C-alpha cells in the first residue's frame, strides 16, 4: 500500500493530558477517589466526575491519549496506563507519554534577567513529541493547568484551574476549541 494513502487515512486526534488539577481539584464538595499502587495509597486522587468529562471529550473526537502529566515521572508507562484505565476509568487508549527530560535549558538565564519569566518546558516536550512523528496526527488538544504547556501550542491549549479541574465549562470550551481547529484543516 502507498504510505501516503495510509498516512492520510490513519490520522489521529491526540489529547495531551495532565492529571493534577485536571482530573482532580481542590473543591471539597466534589467526590474524589484515592489511587492505589501495589495495594498502597499513593496519596494521589481523582474525581470520577472530571474523568467522565474527559472520557466524553475523548469519545466525541475519537482521541488517543499522550500523558504529559508529571505522573509519567512517578510511574512507568504500563503502570500509569493501568492506573488510568483500570482504577480511574479512562476510556481512551493511552499511546505514549511525552519525554521526562527537561528541555527548557534557557529558563534559568531568562529567569535571572526577568524573575517573572516562566518555564516553557512542558510545551517544548509536547513539541518534541509532535516532531518525532510517531503517529500521523490530524489534530491535537493540550489540557493542563500549567501555563508552560501552552508554549508553542496556544491555539490548541486549554487551561484548567485547581478549584474546578476539567469541569463541564472546560468540556464545553474544549468542544468549541476543537471544532474550530478541525474546521481550519
Coordinates of N, CA and C in Angstrom, one line a residue:
X1 N 0.8 -1.2 0.0 CA 0.0 0.0 0.0 C 0.9 1.2 0.0
X2 N 0.5 2.2 -0.8 CA 1.2 3.5 -0.8 C 1.1 4.2 0.6
X3 N 2.3 4.5 1.2 CA 2.4 5.0 2.5 C 1.6 6.3 2.6
X4 N 1.6 7.2 1.6 CA 0.9 8.5 1.7 C -0.6 8.3 1.9
X5 N -1.1 7.2 1.2 CA -2.5 6.9 1.4 C -2.8 6.4 2.8
X6 N -1.9 5.5 3.3 CA -2.0 5.0 4.6 C -2.0 6.1 5.7
X7 N -1.1 7.1 5.5 CA -0.9 8.2 6.5 C -2.1 9.1 6.4
X8 N -2.7 9.3 5.3 CA -3.8 10.2 5.2 C -5.1 9.6 5.7
X9 N -5.2 8.3 5.6 CA -6.4 7.6 6.1 C -6.3 7.4 7.7
X10 N -5.1 7.2 8.2 CA -5.0 6.8 9.6 C -4.5 8.0 10.4
X11 N -5.2 9.1 10.3 CA -4.8 10.3 11.1 C -5.5 10.2 12.5
X12 N -4.8 10.6 13.5 CA -5.3 10.5 14.8 C -5.5 11.9 15.4
X13 N -6.5 12.0 16.3 CA -6.7 13.1 17.1 C -6.1 12.8 18.5
X14 N -5.2 13.7 19.0 CA -4.4 13.4 20.2 C -4.8 14.4 21.3
X15 N -4.9 13.8 22.5 CA -5.1 14.6 23.7 C -3.9 14.5 24.6
X16 N -3.2 15.6 24.7 CA -2.1 15.7 25.7 C -2.7 16.0 27.0
X17 N -2.6 15.0 28.0 CA -3.3 15.1 29.2 C -2.4 15.2 30.4
X18 N -2.7 16.3 31.2 CA -2.2 16.5 32.5 C -3.2 15.8 33.5
X19 N -2.8 15.5 34.7 CA -3.7 14.8 35.6 C -4.0 15.8 36.8
X20 N -3.0 16.2 37.5 CA -3.3 17.1 38.7 C -3.9 18.4 38.3
X21 N -5.0 18.7 38.9 CA -5.8 19.9 38.7 C -6.5 19.9 37.3
X22 N -6.6 18.7 36.7 CA -7.4 18.4 35.5 C -8.4 17.3 35.9
X23 N -7.9 16.2 36.4 CA -8.7 15.1 36.8 C -9.0 15.1 38.3
X24 N -8.4 16.0 39.0 CA -8.7 16.3 40.4 C -8.7 17.8 40.7
X25 N -9.3 18.2 41.8 CA -9.4 19.6 42.1 C -9.5 19.8 43.6
X26 N -9.5 21.1 44.0 CA -9.5 21.4 45.4 C -10.9 21.6 45.9
X27 N -11.9 21.5 45.1 CA -13.3 21.6 45.5 C -13.7 20.5 46.5
X28 N -13.9 20.9 47.8 CA -14.2 19.9 48.8 C -15.5 19.3 48.6
X29 N -16.4 19.8 47.8 CA -17.7 19.3 47.6 C -17.7 18.2 46.5
X30 N -16.6 18.1 45.8 CA -16.5 17.1 44.7 C -15.9 15.8 45.2
X31 N -16.6 14.7 44.9 CA -16.1 13.4 45.3 C -14.8 13.1 44.6
X32 N -13.8 12.6 45.4 CA -12.6 12.1 44.9 C -12.3 10.7 45.4
X33 N -11.6 10.0 44.6 CA -11.2 8.6 45.0 C -9.6 8.6 45.0
X34 N -9.1 7.7 45.9 CA -7.7 7.6 46.1 C -7.2 6.6 45.0
X35 N -5.9 6.8 44.6 CA -5.2 6.0 43.7 C -4.3 5.0 44.5
X36 N -4.4 3.7 44.1 CA -3.6 2.7 44.8 C -2.6 2.2 43.9
X37 N -1.4 1.8 44.4 CA -0.4 1.2 43.7 C 0.2 0.1 44.6
X38 N 0.2 -1.1 44.1 CA 0.7 -2.3 44.8 C 0.0 -2.4 46.2
X39 N -1.3 -2.1 46.2 CA -2.0 -2.2 47.4 C -1.8 -1.0 48.4
X40 N -1.1 -0.1 48.0 CA -0.8 1.1 48.9 C -1.4 2.4 48.3
X41 N -1.9 3.2 49.2 CA -2.4 4.5 48.8 C -1.2 5.4 48.4
X42 N -1.3 6.0 47.2 CA -0.2 6.8 46.6 C -0.4 8.2 47.0
X43 N -1.5 8.6 47.7 CA -1.8 10.0 48.1 C -2.2 10.8 46.9
X44 N -2.4 10.1 45.7 CA -2.9 10.8 44.5 C -4.4 10.5 44.5
X45 N -5.1 11.4 43.8 CA -6.5 11.2 43.8 C -7.1 11.7 42.5
X46 N -8.3 11.3 42.2 CA -9.0 11.8 41.0 C -10.5 11.9 41.3
X47 N -11.2 12.7 40.5 CA -12.6 12.8 40.6 C -13.3 12.1 39.5
X48 N -14.2 11.1 39.8 CA -14.9 10.4 38.7 C -15.7 11.4 37.8
X49 N -16.2 12.4 38.4 CA -17.0 13.4 37.5 C -16.1 14.1 36.5
X50 N -14.9 14.4 36.9 CA -14.0 15.1 36.0 C -13.5 14.1 35.0
X51 N -13.3 12.8 35.4 CA -12.9 11.8 34.4 C -14.0 11.5 33.4
X52 N -15.2 11.6 33.8 CA -16.4 11.5 32.9 C -16.3 12.5 31.8
X53 N -16.0 13.8 32.2 CA -15.9 14.8 31.2 C -14.8 14.6 30.2
X54 N -13.6 14.1 30.7 CA -12.5 13.8 29.8 C -12.9 12.6 28.9
X55 N -13.5 11.6 29.5 CA -14.0 10.5 28.7 C -14.9 10.9 27.6
X56 N -15.9 11.8 27.9 CA -16.8 12.3 26.9 C -16.1 13.0 25.8
X57 N -15.1 13.8 26.1 CA -14.3 14.5 25.1 C -13.6 13.5 24.2
X58 N -12.9 12.6 24.8 CA -12.2 11.5 24.1 C -13.1 10.8 23.1
X59 N -14.2 10.4 23.6 CA -15.2 9.6 22.8 C -15.7 10.5 21.6
X60 N -16.0 11.7 21.9 CA -16.6 12.6 20.9 C -15.7 12.8 19.7
X61 N -14.4 12.8 19.9 CA -13.4 13.1 18.9 C -12.5 11.9 18.6
X62 N -12.8 10.7 19.2 CA -12.0 9.5 19.0 C -10.5 9.8 19.2
X63 N -10.2 10.4 20.3 CA -8.9 10.8 20.6 C -8.1 9.7 21.2
X64 N -6.8 9.7 20.9 CA -5.8 8.9 21.6 C -5.1 9.8 22.6
X65 N -4.6 9.2 23.7 CA -4.1 10.0 24.8 C -2.6 9.8 24.9
X66 N -1.9 11.0 25.1 CA -0.5 11.1 25.4 C -0.4 11.8 26.7
X67 N 0.2 11.1 27.7 CA 0.3 11.7 29.0 C 1.5 12.7 29.1
X68 N 1.1 13.9 29.5 CA 2.2 15.0 29.7 C 2.3 15.3 31.2
X69 N 1.5 14.7 32.0 CA 1.5 15.0 33.5 C 2.8 14.5 34.1
X70 N 3.1 15.1 35.2 CA 4.3 14.7 36.0 C 4.2 13.3 36.5
X71 N 2.9 12.7 36.5 CA 2.7 11.3 36.9 C 3.6 10.4 36.0
X72 N 3.9 10.8 34.8 CA 4.8 10.0 33.9 C 6.2 9.8 34.5
X73 N 6.5 10.7 35.4 CA 7.8 10.5 36.1 C 7.8 9.7 37.3
X74 N 6.5 9.4 37.8 CA 6.3 8.6 39.1 C 6.1 7.2 38.8
X75 N 5.5 6.9 37.6 CA 5.2 5.5 37.2 C 5.7 5.2 35.9
X76 N 6.0 3.9 35.6 CA 6.4 3.5 34.3 C 5.1 3.5 33.4
X77 N 5.3 3.4 32.1 CA 4.2 3.6 31.2 C 3.1 2.5 31.4
X78 N 3.4 1.3 31.6 CA 2.5 0.2 31.8 C 1.7 0.5 33.1
X79 N 2.3 0.8 34.2 CA 1.7 1.1 35.4 C 0.8 2.3 35.3
X80 N 1.2 3.3 34.7 CA 0.4 4.5 34.6 C -0.8 4.3 33.7
X81 N -0.7 3.5 32.7 CA -1.8 3.2 31.8 C -2.8 2.3 32.6
X82 N -2.3 1.4 33.4 CA -3.1 0.5 34.2 C -3.9 1.4 35.2
X83 N -3.3 2.3 35.9 CA -3.9 3.2 36.9 C -5.0 4.0 36.2
X84 N -4.7 4.6 35.1 CA -5.6 5.5 34.4 C -6.8 4.7 33.9
X85 N -6.6 3.5 33.3 CA -7.7 2.8 32.7 C -8.5 1.9 33.7
X86 N -7.8 1.2 34.6 CA -8.4 0.3 35.5 C -8.9 0.9 36.8
X87 N -8.2 1.9 37.3 CA -8.6 2.5 38.6 C -9.4 3.8 38.3
X88 N -9.0 4.6 37.4 CA -9.6 5.9 37.2 C -10.7 5.8 36.1
X89 N -10.7 4.8 35.3 CA -11.8 4.6 34.3 C -11.6 5.4 33.0
X90 N -10.4 5.7 32.7 CA -10.1 6.4 31.4 C -10.5 5.4 30.2
X91 N -11.4 5.9 29.3 CA -11.8 5.0 28.2 C -10.9 5.1 27.0
X92 N -10.2 6.2 26.9 CA -9.3 6.3 25.7 C -8.1 5.5 25.8
X93 N -7.5 5.2 24.6 CA -6.3 4.5 24.5 C -5.1 5.4 24.8
X94 N -4.3 5.0 25.8 CA -3.1 5.7 26.1 C -2.0 5.2 25.2
X95 N -1.5 6.0 24.3 CA -0.5 5.5 23.3 C 1.0 5.9 23.7
X96 N 1.2 6.9 24.6 CA 2.5 7.3 24.8 C 2.5 8.3 25.9
X97 N 3.7 8.7 26.3 CA 4.0 9.8 27.2 C 5.0 10.8 26.6
X98 N 4.9 12.0 26.9 CA 6.0 12.9 26.5 C 7.3 12.6 27.2
X99 N 8.4 13.2 26.8 CA 9.6 12.9 27.4 C 9.7 13.4 28.8
X100 N 10.5 12.8 29.7 CA 10.6 13.2 31.0 C 11.9 14.1 31.2
X101 N 12.6 14.3 30.1 CA 13.8 15.2 30.1 C 13.4 16.6 30.1
X102 N 14.1 17.4 30.9 CA 13.9 18.8 31.0 C 14.5 19.5 29.7
X103 N 13.6 20.2 29.0 CA 14.1 20.7 27.7 C 14.3 22.3 27.7
X104 N 13.7 22.9 28.7 CA 13.8 24.4 28.7 C 15.2 24.8 29.3
X105 N 16.2 24.6 28.6 CA 17.6 24.9 29.1 C 17.9 26.3 29.3
X106 N 17.1 27.2 28.6 CA 17.4 28.7 28.7 C 16.6 29.3 29.9
X107 N 15.8 28.5 30.6 CA 14.9 29.0 31.6 C 15.7 29.8 32.7
X108 N 16.7 29.2 33.2 CA 17.5 29.8 34.3 C 18.1 31.2 33.9
X109 N 18.6 31.3 32.6 CA 19.2 32.5 32.1 C 18.0 33.6 32.0
X110 N 16.9 33.1 31.4 CA 15.8 34.1 31.3 C 15.3 34.5 32.7
X111 N 15.3 33.6 33.6 CA 14.8 33.9 35.0 C 15.7 35.0 35.6
X112 N 17.0 34.8 35.4 CA 18.0 35.8 36.0 C 17.7 37.2 35.4
X113 N 17.4 37.2 34.1 CA 17.1 38.5 33.5 C 15.7 39.1 33.9
X114 N 14.8 38.2 34.1 CA 13.4 38.5 34.4 C 12.9 37.5 35.4
X115 N 12.8 37.9 36.7 CA 12.4 37.0 37.8 C 10.9 36.5 37.6
X116 N 10.2 37.1 36.7 CA 8.8 36.7 36.4 C 8.7 35.7 35.2
X117 N 9.9 35.4 34.6 CA 9.9 34.5 33.5 C 9.4 33.1 33.9
X118 N 8.6 32.5 33.0 CA 8.0 31.2 33.2 C 8.7 30.2 32.4
X119 N 8.7 29.0 32.9 CA 9.2 27.8 32.2 C 8.4 27.6 31.0
X120 N 9.0 27.0 29.9 CA 8.3 26.6 28.7 C 8.4 25.1 28.5
X121 N 8.9 24.4 29.6 CA 9.3 23.0 29.4 C 8.2 22.1 28.9
X122 N 7.0 22.1 29.5 CA 6.0 21.2 29.0 C 5.6 21.4 27.6
X123 N 5.5 22.7 27.2 CA 5.3 23.0 25.8 C 6.3 22.5 24.9
X124 N 7.6 22.6 25.3 CA 8.7 22.1 24.5 C 8.7 20.5 24.4
X125 N 8.2 19.9 25.5 CA 8.1 18.4 25.5 C 7.0 18.0 24.5
X126 N 5.9 18.7 24.5 CA 4.9 18.4 23.5 C 5.3 18.6 22.1
X127 N 6.0 19.7 21.9 CA 6.6 20.0 20.5 C 7.5 18.9 20.1
X128 N 8.4 18.4 21.0 CA 9.3 17.3 20.6 C 8.5 16.1 20.3
X129 N 7.5 15.8 21.0 CA 6.7 14.6 20.7 C 6.0 14.7 19.3
X130 N 5.5 15.8 19.0 CA 4.9 16.0 17.7 C 5.9 16.0 16.6
X131 N 7.1 16.5 16.8 CA 8.1 16.5 15.8 C 8.7 15.1 15.5
X132 N 8.6 14.2 16.5 CA 9.0 12.8 16.4 C 8.2 12.0 15.4
X133 N 7.0 12.5 15.1 CA 6.1 11.9 14.1 C 5.9 10.4 14.3
X134 N 5.8 10.0 15.5 CA 5.5 8.5 15.8 C 4.1 8.1 15.2
X135 N 3.2 9.1 15.2 CA 1.9 8.9 14.7 C 1.5 10.0 13.7
X136 N 0.5 9.7 12.9 CA 0.1 10.7 11.9 C -1.1 11.5 12.6
X137 N -0.7 12.7 13.1 CA -1.6 13.5 13.9 C -2.5 14.4 13.0
X138 N -3.7 14.2 13.2 CA -4.7 15.1 12.4 C -4.8 16.4 13.2
X139 N -5.1 16.3 14.5 CA -5.3 17.5 15.3 C -5.0 17.1 16.8
X140 N -4.8 18.1 17.6 CA -4.5 17.7 19.0 C -5.0 18.8 19.9
X141 N -5.1 18.5 21.2 CA -5.5 19.4 22.2 C -4.7 19.1 23.4
X142 N -4.3 20.2 24.1 CA -3.5 20.1 25.3 C -4.3 20.6 26.4
X143 N -4.6 19.7 27.4 CA -5.3 20.1 28.6 C -4.4 20.1 29.8
X144 N -4.2 21.2 30.5 CA -3.2 21.3 31.5 C -3.6 22.5 32.4
X145 N -3.2 22.5 33.6 CA -3.3 23.7 34.5 C -2.1 24.6 34.4
X146 N -1.0 24.1 33.9 CA 0.3 24.9 33.9 C 0.4 25.6 32.6
X147 N 0.8 26.9 32.7 CA 0.9 27.7 31.5 C 2.1 27.3 30.6
X148 N 3.1 26.6 31.2 CA 4.2 26.2 30.4 C 3.8 25.2 29.3
X149 N 2.7 24.5 29.5 CA 2.2 23.6 28.4 C 1.6 24.4 27.2
X150 N 1.3 25.6 27.4 CA 0.8 26.4 26.3 C 1.8 26.9 25.3
X151 N 3.1 26.9 25.7 CA 4.2 27.4 24.9 C 4.3 26.7 23.6
X152 N 4.0 27.4 22.5 CA 4.0 26.9 21.1 C 2.7 26.2 20.8
X153 N 1.8 26.2 21.7 CA 0.5 25.4 21.4 C -0.7 26.3 21.8
X154 N -0.6 27.6 21.8 CA -1.6 28.5 22.3 C -3.0 28.2 21.8
X155 N -3.1 27.9 20.5 CA -4.4 27.7 19.9 C -5.0 26.3 20.2
X156 N -4.1 25.4 20.6 CA -4.5 24.0 20.9 C -4.6 23.7 22.4
X157 N -4.4 24.8 23.2 CA -4.3 24.7 24.7 C -5.5 25.1 25.4
X158 N -5.9 24.3 26.4 CA -7.0 24.7 27.3 C -6.5 24.6 28.7
X159 N -6.6 25.7 29.5 CA -6.1 25.7 30.8 C -7.3 25.4 31.8
X160 N -7.0 24.5 32.7 CA -7.9 24.2 33.8 C -7.4 24.9 35.1
X161 N -8.2 25.0 36.1 CA -7.9 25.6 37.3 C -8.1 24.7 38.5
X162 N -7.2 24.8 39.5 CA -7.2 23.8 40.6 C -8.5 23.7 41.4
X163 N -9.3 24.8 41.4 CA -10.5 24.7 42.2 C -11.6 24.0 41.4
X164 N -11.5 23.8 40.1 CA -12.5 23.3 39.2 C -12.1 22.0 38.5
X165 N -10.9 21.9 38.1 CA -10.4 20.8 37.2 C -11.1 20.9 35.9
X166 N -11.2 19.7 35.2 CA -11.9 19.6 33.9 C -13.4 19.5 34.1
X167 N -14.0 20.6 34.5 CA -15.5 20.6 34.7 C -16.3 20.7 33.4
X168 N -17.6 20.8 33.6 CA -18.4 20.9 32.4 C -18.1 22.2 31.6
X169 N -17.8 23.3 32.2 CA -17.4 24.5 31.5 C -16.2 24.3 30.6
X170 N -15.2 23.6 31.2 CA -14.0 23.3 30.4 C -14.3 22.3 29.3
X171 N -15.2 21.4 29.5 CA -15.6 20.4 28.5 C -16.2 21.2 27.3
X172 N -17.1 22.1 27.6 CA -17.8 22.8 26.5 C -16.8 23.8 25.8
X173 N -15.9 24.4 26.5 CA -14.9 25.2 25.9 C -14.0 24.4 25.0
X174 N -13.6 23.2 25.4 CA -12.8 22.3 24.5 C -13.5 21.9 23.3
X175 N -14.8 21.6 23.4 CA -15.6 21.3 22.2 C -15.6 22.4 21.2
X176 N -15.8 23.6 21.7 CA -15.7 24.8 20.8 C -14.3 24.9 20.2
X177 N -13.3 24.8 21.0 CA -11.9 24.9 20.5 C -11.6 23.9 19.5
X178 N -11.9 22.6 19.8 CA -11.5 21.5 18.9 C -12.3 21.6 17.6
X179 N -13.6 21.9 17.7 CA -14.4 22.1 16.5 C -13.8 23.2 15.6
X180 N -13.3 24.2 16.2 CA -12.6 25.3 15.4 C -11.4 24.8 14.8
X181 N -10.6 24.1 15.5 CA -9.3 23.5 15.0 C -9.6 22.6 13.8
X182 N -10.6 21.8 13.9 CA -11.0 20.8 12.9 C -11.4 21.6 11.6
X183 N -12.1 22.7 11.8 CA -12.6 23.5 10.6 C -11.5 24.1 9.9
X184 N -10.4 24.5 10.6 CA -9.2 25.1 10.0 C -8.5 24.2 9.0
X185 N -8.6 22.9 9.3 CA -7.8 21.9 8.5 C -8.5 21.6 7.2

